[in-house]
XYZ file of C-alpha atoms in Angstrom:
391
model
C -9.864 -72.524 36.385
C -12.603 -70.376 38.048
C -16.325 -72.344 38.345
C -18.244 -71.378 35.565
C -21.823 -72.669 37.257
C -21.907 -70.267 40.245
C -25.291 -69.449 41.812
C -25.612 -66.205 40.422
C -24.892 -67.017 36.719
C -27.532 -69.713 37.309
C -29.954 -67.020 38.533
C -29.241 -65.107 35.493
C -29.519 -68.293 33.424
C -33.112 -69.247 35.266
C -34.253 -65.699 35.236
C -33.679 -65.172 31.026
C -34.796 -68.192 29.641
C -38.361 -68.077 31.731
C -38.337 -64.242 30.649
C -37.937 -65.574 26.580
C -40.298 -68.695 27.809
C -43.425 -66.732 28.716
C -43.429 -64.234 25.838
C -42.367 -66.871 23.464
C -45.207 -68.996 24.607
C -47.663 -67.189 22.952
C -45.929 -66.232 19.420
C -46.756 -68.885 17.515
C -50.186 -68.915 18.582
C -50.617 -65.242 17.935
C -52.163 -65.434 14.258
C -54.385 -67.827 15.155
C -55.676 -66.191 18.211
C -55.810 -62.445 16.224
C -57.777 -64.565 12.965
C -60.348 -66.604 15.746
C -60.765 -63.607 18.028
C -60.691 -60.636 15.603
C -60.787 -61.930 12.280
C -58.017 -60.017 11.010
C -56.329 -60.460 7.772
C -52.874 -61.986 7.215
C -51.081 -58.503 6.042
C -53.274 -56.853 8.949
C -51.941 -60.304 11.396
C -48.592 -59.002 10.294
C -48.183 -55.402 11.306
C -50.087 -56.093 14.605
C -47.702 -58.873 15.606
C -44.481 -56.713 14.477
C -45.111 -53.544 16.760
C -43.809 -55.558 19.796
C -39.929 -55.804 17.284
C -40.094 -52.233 16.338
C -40.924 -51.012 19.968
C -38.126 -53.322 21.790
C -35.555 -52.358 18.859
C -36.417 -48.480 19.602
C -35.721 -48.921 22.937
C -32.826 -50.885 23.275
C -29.953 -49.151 22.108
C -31.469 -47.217 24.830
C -31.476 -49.622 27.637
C -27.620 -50.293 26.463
C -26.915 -46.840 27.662
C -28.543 -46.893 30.985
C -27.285 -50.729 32.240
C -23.506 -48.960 31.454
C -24.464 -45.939 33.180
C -26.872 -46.380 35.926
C -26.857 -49.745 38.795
C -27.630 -52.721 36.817
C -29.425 -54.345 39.321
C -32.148 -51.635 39.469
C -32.536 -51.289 35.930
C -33.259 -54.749 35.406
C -35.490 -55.332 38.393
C -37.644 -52.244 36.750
C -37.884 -53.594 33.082
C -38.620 -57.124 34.326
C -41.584 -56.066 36.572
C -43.049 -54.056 34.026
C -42.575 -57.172 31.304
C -43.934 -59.192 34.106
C -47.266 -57.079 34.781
C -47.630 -56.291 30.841
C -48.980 -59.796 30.681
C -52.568 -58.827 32.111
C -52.836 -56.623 28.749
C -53.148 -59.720 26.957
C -56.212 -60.585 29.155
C -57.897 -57.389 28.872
C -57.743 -56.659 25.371
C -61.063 -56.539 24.043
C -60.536 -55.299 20.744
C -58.163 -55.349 17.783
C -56.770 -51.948 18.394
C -56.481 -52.331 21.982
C -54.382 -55.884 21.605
C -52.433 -53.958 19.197
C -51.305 -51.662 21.788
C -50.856 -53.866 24.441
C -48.321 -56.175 22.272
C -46.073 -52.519 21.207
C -46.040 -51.583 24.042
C -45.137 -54.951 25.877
C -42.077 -55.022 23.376
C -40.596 -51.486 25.386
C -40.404 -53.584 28.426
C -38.915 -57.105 26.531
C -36.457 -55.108 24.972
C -34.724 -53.288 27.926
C -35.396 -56.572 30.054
C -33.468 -58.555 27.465
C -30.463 -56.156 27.642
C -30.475 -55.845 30.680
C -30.558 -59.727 31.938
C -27.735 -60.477 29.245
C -25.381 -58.107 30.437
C -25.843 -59.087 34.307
C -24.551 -62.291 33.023
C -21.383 -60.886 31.506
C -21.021 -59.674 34.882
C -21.212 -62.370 37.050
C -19.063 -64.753 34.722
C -15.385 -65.279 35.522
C -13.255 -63.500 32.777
C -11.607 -66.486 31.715
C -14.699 -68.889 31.348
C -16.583 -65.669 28.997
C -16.578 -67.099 25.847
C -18.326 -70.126 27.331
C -20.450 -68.836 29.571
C -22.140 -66.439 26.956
C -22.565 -69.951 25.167
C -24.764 -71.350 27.587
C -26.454 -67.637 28.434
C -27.068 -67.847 24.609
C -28.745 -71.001 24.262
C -31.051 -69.978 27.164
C -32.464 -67.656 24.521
C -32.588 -70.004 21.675
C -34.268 -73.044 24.138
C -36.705 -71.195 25.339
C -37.629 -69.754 21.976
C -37.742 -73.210 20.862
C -39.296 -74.968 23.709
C -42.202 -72.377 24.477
C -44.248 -72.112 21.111
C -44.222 -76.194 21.588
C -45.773 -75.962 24.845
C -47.956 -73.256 23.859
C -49.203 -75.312 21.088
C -49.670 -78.026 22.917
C -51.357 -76.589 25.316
C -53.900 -74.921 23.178
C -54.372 -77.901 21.275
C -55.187 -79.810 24.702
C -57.888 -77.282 26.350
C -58.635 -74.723 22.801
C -58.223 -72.172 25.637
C -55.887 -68.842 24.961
C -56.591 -66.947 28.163
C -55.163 -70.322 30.261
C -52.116 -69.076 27.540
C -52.268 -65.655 28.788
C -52.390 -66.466 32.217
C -49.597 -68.844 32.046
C -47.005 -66.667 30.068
C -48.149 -63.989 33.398
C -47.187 -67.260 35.789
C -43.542 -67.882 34.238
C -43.229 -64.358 33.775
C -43.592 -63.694 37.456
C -41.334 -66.400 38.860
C -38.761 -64.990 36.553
C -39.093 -61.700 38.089
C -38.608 -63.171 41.716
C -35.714 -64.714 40.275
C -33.901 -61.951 38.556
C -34.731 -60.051 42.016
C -32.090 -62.468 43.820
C -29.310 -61.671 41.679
C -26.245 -60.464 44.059
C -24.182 -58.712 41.730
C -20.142 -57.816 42.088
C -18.574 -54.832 42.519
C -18.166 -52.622 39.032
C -14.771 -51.311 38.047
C -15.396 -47.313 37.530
C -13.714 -45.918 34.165
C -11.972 -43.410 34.092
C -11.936 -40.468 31.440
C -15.256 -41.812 29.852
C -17.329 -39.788 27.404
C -20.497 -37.919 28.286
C -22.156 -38.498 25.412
C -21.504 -40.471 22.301
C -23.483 -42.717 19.297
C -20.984 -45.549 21.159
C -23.427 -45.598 24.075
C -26.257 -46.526 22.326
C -25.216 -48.842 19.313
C -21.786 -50.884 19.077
C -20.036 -49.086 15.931
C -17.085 -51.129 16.169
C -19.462 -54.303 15.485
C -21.508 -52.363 12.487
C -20.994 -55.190 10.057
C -21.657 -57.980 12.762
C -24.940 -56.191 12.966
C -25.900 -55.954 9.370
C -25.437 -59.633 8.930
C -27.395 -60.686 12.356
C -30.354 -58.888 10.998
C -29.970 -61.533 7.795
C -30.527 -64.187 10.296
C -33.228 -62.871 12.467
C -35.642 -62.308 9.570
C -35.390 -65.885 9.007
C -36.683 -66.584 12.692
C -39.315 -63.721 12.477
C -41.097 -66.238 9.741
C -40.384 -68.984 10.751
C -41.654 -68.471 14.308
C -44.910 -66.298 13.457
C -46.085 -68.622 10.507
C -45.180 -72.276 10.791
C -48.188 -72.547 13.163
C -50.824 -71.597 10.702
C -48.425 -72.760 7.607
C -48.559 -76.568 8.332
C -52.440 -76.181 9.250
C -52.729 -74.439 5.645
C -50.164 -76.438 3.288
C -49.558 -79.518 5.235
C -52.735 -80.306 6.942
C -50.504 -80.707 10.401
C -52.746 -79.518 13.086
C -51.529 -81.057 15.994
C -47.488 -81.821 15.071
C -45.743 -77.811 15.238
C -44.979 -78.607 18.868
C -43.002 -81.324 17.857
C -41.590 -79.432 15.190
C -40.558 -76.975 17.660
C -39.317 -79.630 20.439
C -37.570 -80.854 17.747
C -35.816 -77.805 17.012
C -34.880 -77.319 20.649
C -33.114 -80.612 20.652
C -31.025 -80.031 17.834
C -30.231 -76.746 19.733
C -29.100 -78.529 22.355
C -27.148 -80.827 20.657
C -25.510 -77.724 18.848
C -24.164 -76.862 22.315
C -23.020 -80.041 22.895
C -20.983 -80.219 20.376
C -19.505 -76.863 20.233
C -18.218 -75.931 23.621
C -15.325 -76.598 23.505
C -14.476 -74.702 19.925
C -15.927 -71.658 22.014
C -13.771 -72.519 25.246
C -10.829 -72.292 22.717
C -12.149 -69.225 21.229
C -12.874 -70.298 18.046
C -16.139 -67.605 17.215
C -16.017 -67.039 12.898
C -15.332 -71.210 12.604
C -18.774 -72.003 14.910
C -20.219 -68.901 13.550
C -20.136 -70.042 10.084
C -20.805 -73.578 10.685
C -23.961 -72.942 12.064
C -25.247 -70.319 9.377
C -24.575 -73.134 6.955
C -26.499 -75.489 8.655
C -29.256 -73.566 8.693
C -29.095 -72.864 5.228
C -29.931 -76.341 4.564
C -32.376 -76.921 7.485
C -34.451 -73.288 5.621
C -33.890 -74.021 2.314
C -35.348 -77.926 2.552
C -38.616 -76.703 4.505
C -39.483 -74.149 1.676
C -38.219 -76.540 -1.093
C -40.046 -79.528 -0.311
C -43.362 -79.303 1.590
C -43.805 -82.930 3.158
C -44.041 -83.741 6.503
C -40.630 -85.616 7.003
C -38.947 -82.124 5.555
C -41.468 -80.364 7.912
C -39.981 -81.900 11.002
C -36.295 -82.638 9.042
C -35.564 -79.037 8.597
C -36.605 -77.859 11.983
C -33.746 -80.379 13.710
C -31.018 -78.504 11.349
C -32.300 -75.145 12.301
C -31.883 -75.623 15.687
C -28.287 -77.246 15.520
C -27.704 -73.963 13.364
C -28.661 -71.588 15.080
C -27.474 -73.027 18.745
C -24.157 -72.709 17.061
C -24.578 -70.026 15.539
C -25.967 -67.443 17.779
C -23.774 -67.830 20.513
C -20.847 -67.208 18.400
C -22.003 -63.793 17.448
C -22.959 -62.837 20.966
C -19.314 -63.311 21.976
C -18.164 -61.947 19.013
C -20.502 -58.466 20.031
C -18.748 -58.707 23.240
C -15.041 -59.490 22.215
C -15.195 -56.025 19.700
C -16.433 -53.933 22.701
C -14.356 -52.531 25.463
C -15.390 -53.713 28.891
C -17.743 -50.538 29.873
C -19.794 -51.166 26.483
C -21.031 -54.542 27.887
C -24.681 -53.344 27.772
C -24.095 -51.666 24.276
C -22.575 -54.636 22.295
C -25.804 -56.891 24.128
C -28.119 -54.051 22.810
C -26.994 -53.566 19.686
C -27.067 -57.885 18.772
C -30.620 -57.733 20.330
C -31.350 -54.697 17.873
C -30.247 -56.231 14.920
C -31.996 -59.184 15.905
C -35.149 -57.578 16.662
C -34.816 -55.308 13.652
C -34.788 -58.822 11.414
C -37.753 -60.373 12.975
C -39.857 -57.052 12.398
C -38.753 -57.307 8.927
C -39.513 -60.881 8.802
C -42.823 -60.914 10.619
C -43.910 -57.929 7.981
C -42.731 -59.827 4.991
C -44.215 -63.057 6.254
C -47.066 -61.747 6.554
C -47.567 -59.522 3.054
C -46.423 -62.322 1.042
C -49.037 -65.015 2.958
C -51.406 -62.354 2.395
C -50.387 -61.640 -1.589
C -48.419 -64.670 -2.987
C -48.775 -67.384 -0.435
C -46.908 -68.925 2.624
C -44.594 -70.898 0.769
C -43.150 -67.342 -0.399
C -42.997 -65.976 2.849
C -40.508 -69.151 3.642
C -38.442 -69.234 0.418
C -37.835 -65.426 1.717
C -36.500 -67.068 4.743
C -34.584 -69.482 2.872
C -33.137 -66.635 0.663
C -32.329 -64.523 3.657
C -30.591 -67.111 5.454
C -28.108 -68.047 3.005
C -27.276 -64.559 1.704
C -26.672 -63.472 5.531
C -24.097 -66.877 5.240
C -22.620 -65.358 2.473
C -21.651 -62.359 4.143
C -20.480 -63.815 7.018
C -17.805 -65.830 4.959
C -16.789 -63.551 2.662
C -16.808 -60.061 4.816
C -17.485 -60.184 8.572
C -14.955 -63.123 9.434
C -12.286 -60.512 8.534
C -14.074 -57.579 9.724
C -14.247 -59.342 13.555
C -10.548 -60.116 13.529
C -9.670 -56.873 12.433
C -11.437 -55.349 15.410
C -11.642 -57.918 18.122
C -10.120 -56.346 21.134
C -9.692 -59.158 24.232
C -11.112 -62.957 24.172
């Protein structure tokens, strides 16, 4: 069996988790910075926060079409530089409107970066150690989602200091860049006979339903990772303990991965798919349901062995309904659907904080979570077999 650990997946590996690590660094820390600095509302915290989800979702399926089109290796050394150098915004923004613009804007260059980085992977993976390897590629994402806002918090906590943030996020950012840069990439198969033009460059219609229901899940992370910051300051008078709940989180991620490797050697997608949503059912539903700390910090250990199972099931399954020259598409469109979720779920989050109260915004969450399980045992599990091409 060919080595799944060869340099250049590792690159890849390096390269995406410090890209999710220095913009997820900040995220959590957002509100707070937007309602010391600016004094903004919560609704006002909320559409601010979500232009960066509704720029990288416009540009993605976007960014599918030109990493299956044009040399990979550019495209991605482009988008990461810019993400990279976007970080000074931060610095510079002086007022409300201008931050505003900065953080849209800063989502173009996430987005395409993102699709492109994921896709490189596929690449560099052996064909037969796929399933697996987009395991690992996916909990990249999911750790450094996790393990960032803890830092971040725990930083701020330590010196009260966001521009040490901002100039830190720049830091990981940049090394990321220098990795990405190193990436030696193989040889790509030409196709033959392809179309010019089609809606199949630019979103996965095979994987339509896969879509819909990743969008349930990402909503749930939008308020979750936007408002449990400023939610256990509020309601559970934790002011110093949401890095552990997000080191916590990461852990049960990892564990998740742990566990699950080899169902996703053996190709077993819909049965970690679904074991993971469920999971996270419980770990959502018990933070909104009872607000106490040992639920606080309960919850976010059964969200992350959720969602590290989870997640990394539906990025295969993207790729396994897409022919090999969609590669970028089927990582564009998952991203998309993600993205599209967390925009939803940042805006929500934020209008019911601002209208009802937090504990709304996260029995939302809860709700969304287990309806998005619903569909994925009762509808998509069939709809994936139906139209899964290769393992």
């Amino acid at each position: 069996m060919a080595a799944l650990w060869n340099k250049e997946y590792i690159k890849t590996l390096l390269g995406n988790f410090l890209l999710f690590f220095a913009f997820y660094l900040l995220t959590p820390l957002l509100p707070l910075y937007l309602d010391a600095e600016f004094n903004a509302d919560k609704d006002t915290i909320g559409i601010v926060l979500s232009g960066y989800v509704i720029a990288a979702l416009l540009i993605r399926p976007f960014s599918g079409f030109f990493v299956d089109t044009f040399n990979r290796k550019k495209v991605l050394v482009v988008c990461f530089f810019i993400f990279f150098i976007f970080f000074t915004g931060y610095i510079g923004a002086g007022t409300l409107l201008m931050f505003a613009i900065v953080r849209t804007a800063h989502g173009l260059s996430f987005g395409a970066s993102t699709v492109a980085n994921s896709t490189v992977a596929i690449d560099v993976l052996p064909s037969e150690r796929r399933n697996e390897g987009i395991g690992y590629y996916g909990l990249s994402n999911n750790a450094a989602m996790a393990i960032a806002p803890s830092v971040g918090i725990y930083i701020y906590n330590a010196t009260n200091n966001f521009a040490l943030l901002f100039w830190l996020s720049l830091i990981f950012a940049g090394i990321g860049f220098f990795t990405a840069s190193s990436i030696n990439l193989p040889s790509r198969r030409k196709v033959e006979n392809k179309p010019k033009i089609s809606l199949d460059h630019f979103f996965l219609t095979r994987g339509w339903l896969l879509a819909v229901n990743i969008l349930f899940f990402g909503l749930c992370w939008g308020i979750m990772a936007n408002y449990v910051a400023i939610y256990s300051k509020e309601r559970l008078g934790i002011t110093e303990g949401t890095g552990l709940f997000f080191m916590i989180l990461s852990v049960g991620l990892f564990l998740s991965r742990i566990i699950g490797v080899k169902s996703l050697r053996e190709g077993k997608l819909t049965r970690n798919a679904i074991q993971g949503a469920l999971i996270s059912s419980v770990g959502y539903t018990l933070f909104a349901a009872v607000p106490t700390q040992w639920a606080f910090y309960t919850s976010a250990f059964l969200i992350g062995l959720g969602n590290g199972r989870m997640y990394p099931a539906f990025l295969n399954m993207f790729i396994c309904t897409a022919r090999h020259d969609q590669r970028g598409t089927a990582n564009s469109s998952i991203l998309t659907s993600w993205d599209t979720g967390m925009g939803l779920g940042i805006l929500l989050g934020g209008f019911m904080a601002e209208y009802i109260d937090y504990s709304a915004s996260f029995w939302s969450a809860s709700i969304s979570q287990i309806t998005g399980t619903a569909i994925l045992i009762l509808f998509t599990r069939s709809f994936f077999i139906q139209r899964k091409l290769h393992d």
